[in-house]
Short mmCIF file of C-alpha atoms in Angstrom, two decimals:
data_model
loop_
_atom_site.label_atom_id
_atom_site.label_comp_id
_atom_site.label_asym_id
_atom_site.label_seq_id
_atom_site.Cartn_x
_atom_site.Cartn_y
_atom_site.Cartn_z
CA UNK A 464 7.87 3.85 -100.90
CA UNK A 465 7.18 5.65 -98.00
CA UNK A 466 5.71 4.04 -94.81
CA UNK A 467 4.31 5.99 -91.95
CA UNK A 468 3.64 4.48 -88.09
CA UNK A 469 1.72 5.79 -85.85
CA UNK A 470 1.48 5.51 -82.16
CA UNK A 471 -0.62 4.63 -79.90
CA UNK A 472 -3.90 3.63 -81.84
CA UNK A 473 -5.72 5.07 -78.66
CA UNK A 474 -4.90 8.19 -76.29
CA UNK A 475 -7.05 8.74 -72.82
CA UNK A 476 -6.02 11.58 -70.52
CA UNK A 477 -7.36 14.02 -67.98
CA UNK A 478 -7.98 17.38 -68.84
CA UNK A 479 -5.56 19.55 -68.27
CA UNK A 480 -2.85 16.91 -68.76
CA UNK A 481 -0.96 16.72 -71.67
CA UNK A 482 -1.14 14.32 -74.91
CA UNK A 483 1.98 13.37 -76.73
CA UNK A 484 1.56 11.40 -80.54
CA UNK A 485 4.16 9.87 -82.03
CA UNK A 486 4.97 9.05 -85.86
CA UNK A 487 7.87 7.31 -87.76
CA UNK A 488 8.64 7.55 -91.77
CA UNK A 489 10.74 5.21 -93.54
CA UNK A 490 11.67 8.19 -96.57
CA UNK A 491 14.52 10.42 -95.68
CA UNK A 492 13.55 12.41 -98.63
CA UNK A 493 10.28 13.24 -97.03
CA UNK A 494 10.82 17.25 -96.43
CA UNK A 495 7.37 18.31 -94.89
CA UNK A 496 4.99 16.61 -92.19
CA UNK A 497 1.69 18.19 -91.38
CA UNK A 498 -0.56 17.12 -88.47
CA UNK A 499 -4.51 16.55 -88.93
CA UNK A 500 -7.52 16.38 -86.67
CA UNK A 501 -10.48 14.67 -87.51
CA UNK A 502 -13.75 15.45 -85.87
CA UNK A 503 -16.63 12.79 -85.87
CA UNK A 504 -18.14 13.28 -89.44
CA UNK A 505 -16.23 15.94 -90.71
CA UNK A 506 -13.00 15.89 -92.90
CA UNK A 507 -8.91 16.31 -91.84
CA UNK A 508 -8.32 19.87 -90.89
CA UNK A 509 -4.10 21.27 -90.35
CA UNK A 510 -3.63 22.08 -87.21
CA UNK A 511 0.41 22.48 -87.99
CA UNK A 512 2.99 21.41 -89.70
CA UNK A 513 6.95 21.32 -89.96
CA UNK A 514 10.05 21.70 -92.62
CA UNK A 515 12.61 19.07 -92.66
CA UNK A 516 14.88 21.98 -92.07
CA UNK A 517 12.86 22.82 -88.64
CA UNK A 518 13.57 20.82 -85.27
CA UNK A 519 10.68 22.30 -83.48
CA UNK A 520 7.27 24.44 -84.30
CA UNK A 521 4.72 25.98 -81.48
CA UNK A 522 1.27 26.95 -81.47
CA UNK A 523 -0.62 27.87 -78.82
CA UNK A 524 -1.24 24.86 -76.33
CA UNK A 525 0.24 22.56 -79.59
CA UNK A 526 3.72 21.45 -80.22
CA UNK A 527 5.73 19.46 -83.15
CA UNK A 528 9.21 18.09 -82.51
CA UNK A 529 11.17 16.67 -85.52
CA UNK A 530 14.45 14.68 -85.47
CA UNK A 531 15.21 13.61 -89.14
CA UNK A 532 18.52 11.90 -88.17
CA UNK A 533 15.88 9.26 -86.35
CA UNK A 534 13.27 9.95 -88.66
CA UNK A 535 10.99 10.60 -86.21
CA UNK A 536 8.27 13.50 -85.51
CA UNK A 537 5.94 14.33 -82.51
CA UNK A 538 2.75 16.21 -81.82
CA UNK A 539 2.50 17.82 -78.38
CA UNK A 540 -0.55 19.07 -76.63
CA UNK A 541 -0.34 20.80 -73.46
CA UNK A 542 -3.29 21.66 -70.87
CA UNK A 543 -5.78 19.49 -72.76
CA UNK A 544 -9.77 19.90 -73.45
CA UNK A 545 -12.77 18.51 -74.14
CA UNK A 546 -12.54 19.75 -77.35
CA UNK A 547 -9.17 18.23 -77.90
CA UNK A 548 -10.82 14.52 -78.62
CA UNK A 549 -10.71 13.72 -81.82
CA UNK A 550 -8.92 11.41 -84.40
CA UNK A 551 -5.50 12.51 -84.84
CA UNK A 552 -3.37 12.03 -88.04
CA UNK A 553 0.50 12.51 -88.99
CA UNK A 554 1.33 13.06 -92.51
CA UNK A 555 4.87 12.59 -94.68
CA UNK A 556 5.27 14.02 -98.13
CA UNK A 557 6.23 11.91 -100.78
CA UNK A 558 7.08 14.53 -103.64
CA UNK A 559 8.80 17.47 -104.17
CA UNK A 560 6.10 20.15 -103.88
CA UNK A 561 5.05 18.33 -100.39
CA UNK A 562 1.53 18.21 -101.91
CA UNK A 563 1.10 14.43 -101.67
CA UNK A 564 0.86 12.26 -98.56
CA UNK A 565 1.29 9.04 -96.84
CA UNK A 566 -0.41 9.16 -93.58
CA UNK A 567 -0.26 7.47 -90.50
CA UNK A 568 -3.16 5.24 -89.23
CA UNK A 569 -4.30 7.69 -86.82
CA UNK A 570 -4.71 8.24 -82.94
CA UNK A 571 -8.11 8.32 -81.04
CA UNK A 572 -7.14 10.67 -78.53
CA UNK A 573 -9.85 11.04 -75.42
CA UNK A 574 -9.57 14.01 -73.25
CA UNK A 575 -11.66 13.27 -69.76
CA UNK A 576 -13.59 15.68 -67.79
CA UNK B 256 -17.06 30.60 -99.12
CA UNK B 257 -18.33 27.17 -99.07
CA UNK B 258 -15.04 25.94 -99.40
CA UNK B 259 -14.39 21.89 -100.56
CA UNK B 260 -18.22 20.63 -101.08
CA UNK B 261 -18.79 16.73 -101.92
CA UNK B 262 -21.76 14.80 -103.00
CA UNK B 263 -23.58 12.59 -101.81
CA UNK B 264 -22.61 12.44 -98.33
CA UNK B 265 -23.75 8.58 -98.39
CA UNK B 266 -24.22 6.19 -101.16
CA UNK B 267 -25.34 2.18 -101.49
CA UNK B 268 -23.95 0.73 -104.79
CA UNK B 269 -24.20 -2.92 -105.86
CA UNK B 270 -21.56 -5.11 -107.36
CA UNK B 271 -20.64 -3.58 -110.82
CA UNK B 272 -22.57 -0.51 -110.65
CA UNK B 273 -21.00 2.46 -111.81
CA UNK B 274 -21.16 6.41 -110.15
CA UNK B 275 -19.51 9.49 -109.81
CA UNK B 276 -18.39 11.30 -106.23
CA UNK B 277 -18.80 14.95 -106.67
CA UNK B 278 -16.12 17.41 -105.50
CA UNK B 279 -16.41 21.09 -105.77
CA UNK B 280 -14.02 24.31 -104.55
CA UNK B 281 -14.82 27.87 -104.73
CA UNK B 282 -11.20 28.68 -103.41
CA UNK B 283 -9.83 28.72 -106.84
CA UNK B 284 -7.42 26.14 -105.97
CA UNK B 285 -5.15 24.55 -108.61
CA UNK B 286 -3.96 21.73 -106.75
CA UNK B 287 -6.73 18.81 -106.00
CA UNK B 288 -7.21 15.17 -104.97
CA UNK B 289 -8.66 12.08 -103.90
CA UNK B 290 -8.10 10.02 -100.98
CA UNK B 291 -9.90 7.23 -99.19
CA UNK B 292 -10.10 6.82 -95.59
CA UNK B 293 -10.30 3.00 -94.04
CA UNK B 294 -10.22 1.99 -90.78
CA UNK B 295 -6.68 1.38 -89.36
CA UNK B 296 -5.32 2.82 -92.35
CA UNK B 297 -5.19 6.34 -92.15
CA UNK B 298 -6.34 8.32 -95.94
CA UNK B 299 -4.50 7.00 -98.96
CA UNK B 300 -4.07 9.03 -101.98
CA UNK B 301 -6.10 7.76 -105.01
CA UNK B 302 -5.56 10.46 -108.08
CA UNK B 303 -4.63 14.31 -108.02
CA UNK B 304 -4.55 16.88 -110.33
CA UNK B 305 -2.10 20.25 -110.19
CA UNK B 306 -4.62 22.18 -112.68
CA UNK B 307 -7.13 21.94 -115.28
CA UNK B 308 -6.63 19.70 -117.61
CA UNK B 309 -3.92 17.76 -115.66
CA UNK B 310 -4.45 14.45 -113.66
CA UNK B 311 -1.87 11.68 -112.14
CA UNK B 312 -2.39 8.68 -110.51
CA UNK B 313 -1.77 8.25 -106.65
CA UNK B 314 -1.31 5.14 -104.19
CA UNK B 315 -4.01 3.51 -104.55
CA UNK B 316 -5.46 3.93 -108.79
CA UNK B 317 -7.46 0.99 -109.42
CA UNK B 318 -11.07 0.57 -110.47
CA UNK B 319 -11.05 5.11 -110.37
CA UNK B 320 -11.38 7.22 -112.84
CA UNK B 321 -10.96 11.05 -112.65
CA UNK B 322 -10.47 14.50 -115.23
CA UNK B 323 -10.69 17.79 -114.76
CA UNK B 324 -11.68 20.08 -116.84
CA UNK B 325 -12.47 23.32 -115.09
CA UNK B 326 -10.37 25.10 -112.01
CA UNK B 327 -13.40 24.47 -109.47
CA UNK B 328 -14.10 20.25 -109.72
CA UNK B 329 -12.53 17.56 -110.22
CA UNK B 330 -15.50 14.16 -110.10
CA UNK B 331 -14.17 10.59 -108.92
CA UNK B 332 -16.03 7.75 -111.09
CA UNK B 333 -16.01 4.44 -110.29
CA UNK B 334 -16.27 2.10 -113.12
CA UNK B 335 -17.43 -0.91 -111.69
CA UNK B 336 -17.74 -1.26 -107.76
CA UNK B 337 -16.71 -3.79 -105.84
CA UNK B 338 -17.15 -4.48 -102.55
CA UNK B 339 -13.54 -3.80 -101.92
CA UNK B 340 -14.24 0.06 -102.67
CA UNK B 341 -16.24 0.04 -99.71
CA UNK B 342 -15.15 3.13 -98.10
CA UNK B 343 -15.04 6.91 -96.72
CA UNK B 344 -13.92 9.46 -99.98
CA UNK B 345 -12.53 12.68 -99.26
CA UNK B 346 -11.55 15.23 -101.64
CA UNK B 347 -9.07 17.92 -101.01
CA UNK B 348 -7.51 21.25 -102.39
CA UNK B 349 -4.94 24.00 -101.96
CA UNK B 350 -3.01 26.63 -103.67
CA UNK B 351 -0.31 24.46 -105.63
CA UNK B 352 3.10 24.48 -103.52
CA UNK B 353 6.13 26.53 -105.29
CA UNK B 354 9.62 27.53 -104.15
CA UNK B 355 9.19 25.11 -100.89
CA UNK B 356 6.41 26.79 -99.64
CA UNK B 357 3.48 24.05 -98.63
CA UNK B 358 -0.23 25.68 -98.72
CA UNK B 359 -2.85 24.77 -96.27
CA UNK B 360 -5.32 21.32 -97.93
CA UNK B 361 -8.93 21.64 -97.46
CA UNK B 362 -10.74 18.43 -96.90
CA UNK B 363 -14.19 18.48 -97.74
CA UNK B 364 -16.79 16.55 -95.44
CA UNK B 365 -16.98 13.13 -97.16
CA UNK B 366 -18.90 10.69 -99.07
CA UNK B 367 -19.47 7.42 -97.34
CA UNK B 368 -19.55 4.68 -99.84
CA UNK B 369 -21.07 1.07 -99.08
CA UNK B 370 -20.52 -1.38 -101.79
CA UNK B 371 -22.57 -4.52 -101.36
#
């Protein structure tokens, strides 16, 4: 089955500086790979996602880079915030539909004032 | 739009006590499902359901129960705890996924779960 890695376990940068996340799957037939943030109490919420058919995706100050030859995706986050800490999750789809996930362990990512 | 509501935010159970997590959407979302969140471990999928009527099992089955028998909730019981269910439960919805297109998944806020 599907096995997703996730590194580093813990993330501390200035603000302003940027944060960079990175996740491995083991599933070449995983197609779609959404990014979570977790705030202190609350549930995952999508901040973006990508296509296997997609090398990059931008949003804003946030950034995913794919390579499925290396099966290997990234979450970029430029000029960072306060509000930028938070628990930080990669996902991999393991079915068609890209409905159901294996995630990655997470990353506690500090941004410091 | 209260979106994905769960109940009880916290719960105690002892050994071999039975209950039943709550979820609830008001998105009229077909696609639903259970994970549980551990530390180190990321969320793991426990059972989902595409619509009414239609449930699978996920990663992590064992010792859960689910049905779902209307659009807007789809309960989680636990037959008989164990201290090994000790953990955070978060439900989660979206529009189901057709032709390749992936629709945004709600997670609702929790229910914290101590088994003892």
């Amino acid at each position: 089955g599907e096995n997703v890695e996730q590194h580093p376990s813990t993330l501390s940068v200035q603000e302003g500086d940027s944060a960079v996340i990175k996740c491995t799957y083991s599933d070449s037939a995983s197609n779609y790979f959404p990014w979570y943030k977790q705030e202190l109490g609350k549930g995952p919420q999508l901040i973006i996602d990508i296509r296997s058919n997609v090398g990059e995706k931008k949003d804003q100050r946030i950034a995913v880079t794919l390579n499925k030859t290396a099966k290997h995706f990234s979450l970029h986050i430029t000029e960072t915030q306060p509000e930028d800490s938070a628990v930080y999750f990669c996902a991999a789809s393991i079915d068609n539909y890209g409905q159901n996930f294996v995630f990655g362990p997470g990353t506690r990512l500090s941004v410091l004032p | 739009n209260a979106g994905v509501t769960q109940t009880p935010k916290f719960q105690v159970l002892k050994t071999g006590q039975s209950m039943t997590l709550q979820c609830a959407q008001d998105m009229n979302h077909e696609y639903m499902s259970w994970y549980r969140q551990d530390p180190g471990m990321g969320l793991r999928l426990i059972h989902y359901s595409v619509g009414a009527g239609i449930t699978d099992q996920g990663e992590v089955p064992n010792g859960y129960n689910v049905s779902r028998s209307t659009t807007e909730d789809f309960p989680l019981r636990l037959l008989s705890a164990a201290p090994s269910q000790t953990s955070v439960y978060f439900c989660a919805s979206s529009y189901q996924a057709s032709g390749g297109f992936q629709y945004e998944q709600y997670f609702g806020p929790g229910t914290r779960l101590t088994v003892t």
